[in-house]
Amino acid sequence: MTIEFTSVPNADAKEPKDLFVALQVIGRLEKSDFDVLGPRLNVLLEQHGKLKLLVELVAFEGWTAGAAWEDIKLALRHFRDIERIAVVGERRWEKGIAVLAKPFTAAELRYFDVQERESAESWVKEGGSGDGI
């Protein structure tokens, strides 16, 4: 599994500390992926406060059991630290994953099909209207 991690200061941000983070998740999430992701998110949260995330699922194959547990722990640890999450995927079951993730975060969460990637980025950065999922 590969996670490509890009943090970009949001030029449209109302607060200078706002940060847009793009994650591209390729393949299957492993427990070891959270050994990298967790500390990187912690540093960004310390530096910038709340984050806005764009999570792109590319040829996504799900999680191992260990990765699922780490994902839940990370989500609960940062329950109020993420302001918005846009999930971009290409399969119907990925939208279901986004629905299932909602109880684990206070963030506004919305799913976008892969063809709507630009809309997803605009929504997450600008705080555009949307009713979630």
PDB file of C-alpha atoms in Angstrom:
ATOM      1  CA  MET A   1       0.000   0.000   0.000  1.00  0.00           C
ATOM      2  CA  THR A   2       1.131   3.495  -0.669  1.00  0.00           C
ATOM      3  CA  ILE A   3       0.046   6.744   0.919  1.00  0.00           C
ATOM      4  CA  GLU A   4       1.136   9.863  -0.904  1.00  0.00           C
ATOM      5  CA  PHE A   5       0.876  12.774   1.497  1.00  0.00           C
ATOM      6  CA  THR A   6       0.746  16.397   0.362  1.00  0.00           C
ATOM      7  CA  SER A   7       0.192  19.309   2.718  1.00  0.00           C
ATOM      8  CA  VAL A   8      -0.605  22.617   1.104  1.00  0.00           C
ATOM      9  CA  PRO A   9      -1.295  25.936   2.814  1.00  0.00           C
ATOM     10  CA  ASN A  10      -4.781  26.898   1.735  1.00  0.00           C
ATOM     11  CA  ALA A  11      -4.479  30.149  -0.239  1.00  0.00           C
ATOM     12  CA  ASP A  12      -8.222  30.705   0.175  1.00  0.00           C
ATOM     13  CA  ALA A  13      -8.116  30.165   3.943  1.00  0.00           C
ATOM     14  CA  LYS A  14      -9.788  32.611   6.265  1.00  0.00           C
ATOM     15  CA  GLU A  15      -7.345  31.676   9.009  1.00  0.00           C
ATOM     16  CA  PRO A  16      -3.606  31.589   8.265  1.00  0.00           C
ATOM     17  CA  LYS A  17      -3.293  28.320  10.145  1.00  0.00           C
ATOM     18  CA  ASP A  18      -5.794  26.487   7.879  1.00  0.00           C
ATOM     19  CA  LEU A  19      -4.122  23.629   6.066  1.00  0.00           C
ATOM     20  CA  PHE A  20      -5.299  21.451   3.227  1.00  0.00           C
ATOM     21  CA  VAL A  21      -3.862  17.937   3.255  1.00  0.00           C
ATOM     22  CA  ALA A  22      -4.257  15.534   0.342  1.00  0.00           C
ATOM     23  CA  LEU A  23      -3.796  11.819   0.906  1.00  0.00           C
ATOM     24  CA  GLN A  24      -3.720   9.383  -1.965  1.00  0.00           C
ATOM     25  CA  VAL A  25      -4.321   5.852  -0.727  1.00  0.00           C
ATOM     26  CA  ILE A  26      -3.253   3.233  -3.246  1.00  0.00           C
ATOM     27  CA  GLY A  27      -4.004  -0.444  -2.727  1.00  0.00           C
ATOM     28  CA  ARG A  28      -4.578  -1.996   0.698  1.00  0.00           C
ATOM     29  CA  LEU A  29      -3.968  -0.177   3.986  1.00  0.00           C
ATOM     30  CA  GLU A  30      -1.589  -2.001   6.328  1.00  0.00           C
ATOM     31  CA  LYS A  31      -1.059  -1.421  10.047  1.00  0.00           C
ATOM     32  CA  SER A  32       2.438  -0.077   9.287  1.00  0.00           C
ATOM     33  CA  ASP A  33       0.944   2.708   7.148  1.00  0.00           C
ATOM     34  CA  PHE A  34      -0.450   4.265  10.323  1.00  0.00           C
ATOM     35  CA  ASP A  35       3.054   4.307  11.852  1.00  0.00           C
ATOM     36  CA  VAL A  36       3.836   6.930   9.192  1.00  0.00           C
ATOM     37  CA  LEU A  37       0.466   8.655   8.860  1.00  0.00           C
ATOM     38  CA  GLY A  38      -0.233   9.182  12.572  1.00  0.00           C
ATOM     39  CA  PRO A  39       2.983  11.057  13.430  1.00  0.00           C
ATOM     40  CA  ARG A  40       2.766  13.204  10.275  1.00  0.00           C
ATOM     41  CA  LEU A  41      -0.788  14.244  11.110  1.00  0.00           C
ATOM     42  CA  ASN A  42       0.225  14.977  14.708  1.00  0.00           C
ATOM     43  CA  VAL A  43       2.974  17.364  13.571  1.00  0.00           C
ATOM     44  CA  LEU A  44       0.648  19.148  11.148  1.00  0.00           C
ATOM     45  CA  LEU A  45      -2.036  19.486  13.812  1.00  0.00           C
ATOM     46  CA  GLU A  46       0.467  20.978  16.256  1.00  0.00           C
ATOM     47  CA  GLN A  47       1.609  23.491  13.633  1.00  0.00           C
ATOM     48  CA  HIS A  48      -1.729  24.381  12.050  1.00  0.00           C
ATOM     49  CA  GLY A  49      -4.587  23.458  14.344  1.00  0.00           C
ATOM     50  CA  LYS A  50      -7.529  21.934  12.509  1.00  0.00           C
ATOM     51  CA  LEU A  51      -6.934  20.274   9.161  1.00  0.00           C
ATOM     52  CA  LYS A  52      -8.972  19.787   6.023  1.00  0.00           C
ATOM     53  CA  LEU A  53      -8.398  16.434   4.313  1.00  0.00           C
ATOM     54  CA  LEU A  54      -8.867  15.184   0.782  1.00  0.00           C
ATOM     55  CA  VAL A  55      -8.571  11.394   0.711  1.00  0.00           C
ATOM     56  CA  GLU A  56      -8.305   9.840  -2.750  1.00  0.00           C
ATOM     57  CA  LEU A  57      -8.833   6.093  -2.968  1.00  0.00           C
ATOM     58  CA  VAL A  58      -6.927   4.658  -5.939  1.00  0.00           C
ATOM     59  CA  ALA A  59      -7.344   0.956  -6.746  1.00  0.00           C
ATOM     60  CA  PHE A  60      -8.329   0.728  -3.079  1.00  0.00           C
ATOM     61  CA  GLU A  61      -8.511  -2.805  -1.685  1.00  0.00           C
ATOM     62  CA  GLY A  62      -9.566  -2.046   1.896  1.00  0.00           C
ATOM     63  CA  TRP A  63      -7.710  -2.599   5.163  1.00  0.00           C
ATOM     64  CA  THR A  64      -6.041  -5.392   7.013  1.00  0.00           C
ATOM     65  CA  ALA A  65      -7.575  -6.019  10.460  1.00  0.00           C
ATOM     66  CA  GLY A  66      -4.630  -4.285  12.138  1.00  0.00           C
ATOM     67  CA  ALA A  67      -4.965  -1.269   9.849  1.00  0.00           C
ATOM     68  CA  ALA A  68      -8.711  -1.021  10.533  1.00  0.00           C
ATOM     69  CA  TRP A  69      -8.025  -0.889  14.276  1.00  0.00           C
ATOM     70  CA  GLU A  70      -5.296   1.755  13.831  1.00  0.00           C
ATOM     71  CA  ASP A  71      -7.626   3.790  11.612  1.00  0.00           C
ATOM     72  CA  ILE A  72     -10.345   3.777  14.291  1.00  0.00           C
ATOM     73  CA  LYS A  73      -7.860   4.754  17.011  1.00  0.00           C
ATOM     74  CA  LEU A  74      -6.460   7.601  14.880  1.00  0.00           C
ATOM     75  CA  ALA A  75      -9.949   8.866  14.058  1.00  0.00           C
ATOM     76  CA  LEU A  76     -11.037   8.844  17.701  1.00  0.00           C
ATOM     77  CA  ARG A  77      -7.792  10.479  18.875  1.00  0.00           C
ATOM     78  CA  HIS A  78      -8.377  13.322  16.428  1.00  0.00           C
ATOM     79  CA  PHE A  79     -12.188  13.334  16.618  1.00  0.00           C
ATOM     80  CA  ARG A  80     -12.436  17.162  16.651  1.00  0.00           C
ATOM     81  CA  ASP A  81      -9.130  18.026  14.943  1.00  0.00           C
ATOM     82  CA  ILE A  82     -10.274  17.527  11.354  1.00  0.00           C
ATOM     83  CA  GLU A  83     -12.679  20.161  10.041  1.00  0.00           C
ATOM     84  CA  ARG A  84     -13.664  18.605   6.700  1.00  0.00           C
ATOM     85  CA  ILE A  85     -12.972  15.356   4.906  1.00  0.00           C
ATOM     86  CA  ALA A  86     -13.638  14.787   1.212  1.00  0.00           C
ATOM     87  CA  VAL A  87     -13.323  11.155   0.154  1.00  0.00           C
ATOM     88  CA  VAL A  88     -12.851  10.567  -3.575  1.00  0.00           C
ATOM     89  CA  GLY A  89     -13.410   7.061  -4.872  1.00  0.00           C
ATOM     90  CA  GLU A  90     -14.398   5.043  -7.873  1.00  0.00           C
ATOM     91  CA  ARG A  91     -16.512   2.250  -6.424  1.00  0.00           C
ATOM     92  CA  ARG A  92     -19.928   2.154  -4.785  1.00  0.00           C
ATOM     93  CA  TRP A  93     -18.640   0.294  -1.695  1.00  0.00           C
ATOM     94  CA  GLU A  94     -16.144   3.118  -1.076  1.00  0.00           C
ATOM     95  CA  LYS A  95     -19.082   5.478  -0.552  1.00  0.00           C
ATOM     96  CA  GLY A  96     -20.348   2.995   2.027  1.00  0.00           C
ATOM     97  CA  ILE A  97     -17.012   3.193   3.823  1.00  0.00           C
ATOM     98  CA  ALA A  98     -17.373   6.976   4.020  1.00  0.00           C
ATOM     99  CA  VAL A  99     -20.841   6.553   5.554  1.00  0.00           C
ATOM    100  CA  LEU A 100     -19.477   4.072   8.099  1.00  0.00           C
ATOM    101  CA  ALA A 101     -16.621   6.437   9.027  1.00  0.00           C
ATOM    102  CA  LYS A 102     -18.927   9.316   9.995  1.00  0.00           C
ATOM    103  CA  PRO A 103     -19.484   8.272  13.657  1.00  0.00           C
ATOM    104  CA  PHE A 104     -15.721   8.320  14.224  1.00  0.00           C
ATOM    105  CA  THR A 105     -15.239  12.009  13.418  1.00  0.00           C
ATOM    106  CA  ALA A 106     -16.827  15.371  14.132  1.00  0.00           C
ATOM    107  CA  ALA A 107     -15.653  16.539  10.691  1.00  0.00           C
ATOM    108  CA  GLU A 108     -18.035  17.321   7.876  1.00  0.00           C
ATOM    109  CA  LEU A 109     -17.558  14.315   5.625  1.00  0.00           C
ATOM    110  CA  ARG A 110     -18.590  14.006   2.012  1.00  0.00           C
ATOM    111  CA  TYR A 111     -18.017  11.381  -0.665  1.00  0.00           C
ATOM    112  CA  PHE A 112     -17.263  12.323  -4.288  1.00  0.00           C
ATOM    113  CA  ASP A 113     -16.953  10.083  -7.324  1.00  0.00           C
ATOM    114  CA  VAL A 114     -13.570  10.170  -9.032  1.00  0.00           C
ATOM    115  CA  GLN A 115     -14.979  12.371 -11.824  1.00  0.00           C
ATOM    116  CA  GLU A 116     -15.792  15.002  -9.166  1.00  0.00           C
ATOM    117  CA  ARG A 117     -12.248  15.310  -7.822  1.00  0.00           C
ATOM    118  CA  GLU A 118     -12.006  19.055  -8.530  1.00  0.00           C
ATOM    119  CA  SER A 119     -15.336  19.651  -6.774  1.00  0.00           C
ATOM    120  CA  ALA A 120     -14.092  17.618  -3.823  1.00  0.00           C
ATOM    121  CA  GLU A 121     -10.973  19.757  -3.516  1.00  0.00           C
ATOM    122  CA  SER A 122     -12.991  22.976  -3.778  1.00  0.00           C
ATOM    123  CA  TRP A 123     -15.498  21.753  -1.192  1.00  0.00           C
ATOM    124  CA  VAL A 124     -12.859  20.729   1.308  1.00  0.00           C
ATOM    125  CA  LYS A 125     -10.722  23.868   0.883  1.00  0.00           C
ATOM    126  CA  GLU A 126     -13.346  26.543   0.556  1.00  0.00           C
ATOM    127  CA  GLY A 127     -15.991  25.147   2.843  1.00  0.00           C
ATOM    128  CA  GLY A 128     -18.518  25.148   0.028  1.00  0.00           C
ATOM    129  CA  SER A 129     -22.049  24.071   0.750  1.00  0.00           C
ATOM    130  CA  GLY A 130     -22.822  20.414   0.932  1.00  0.00           C
ATOM    131  CA  ASP A 131     -24.891  18.147   3.050  1.00  0.00           C
ATOM    132  CA  GLY A 132     -22.265  15.453   3.460  1.00  0.00           C
ATOM    133  CA  ILE A 133     -22.107  11.921   2.141  1.00  0.00           C
TER     134      ILE A 133
END
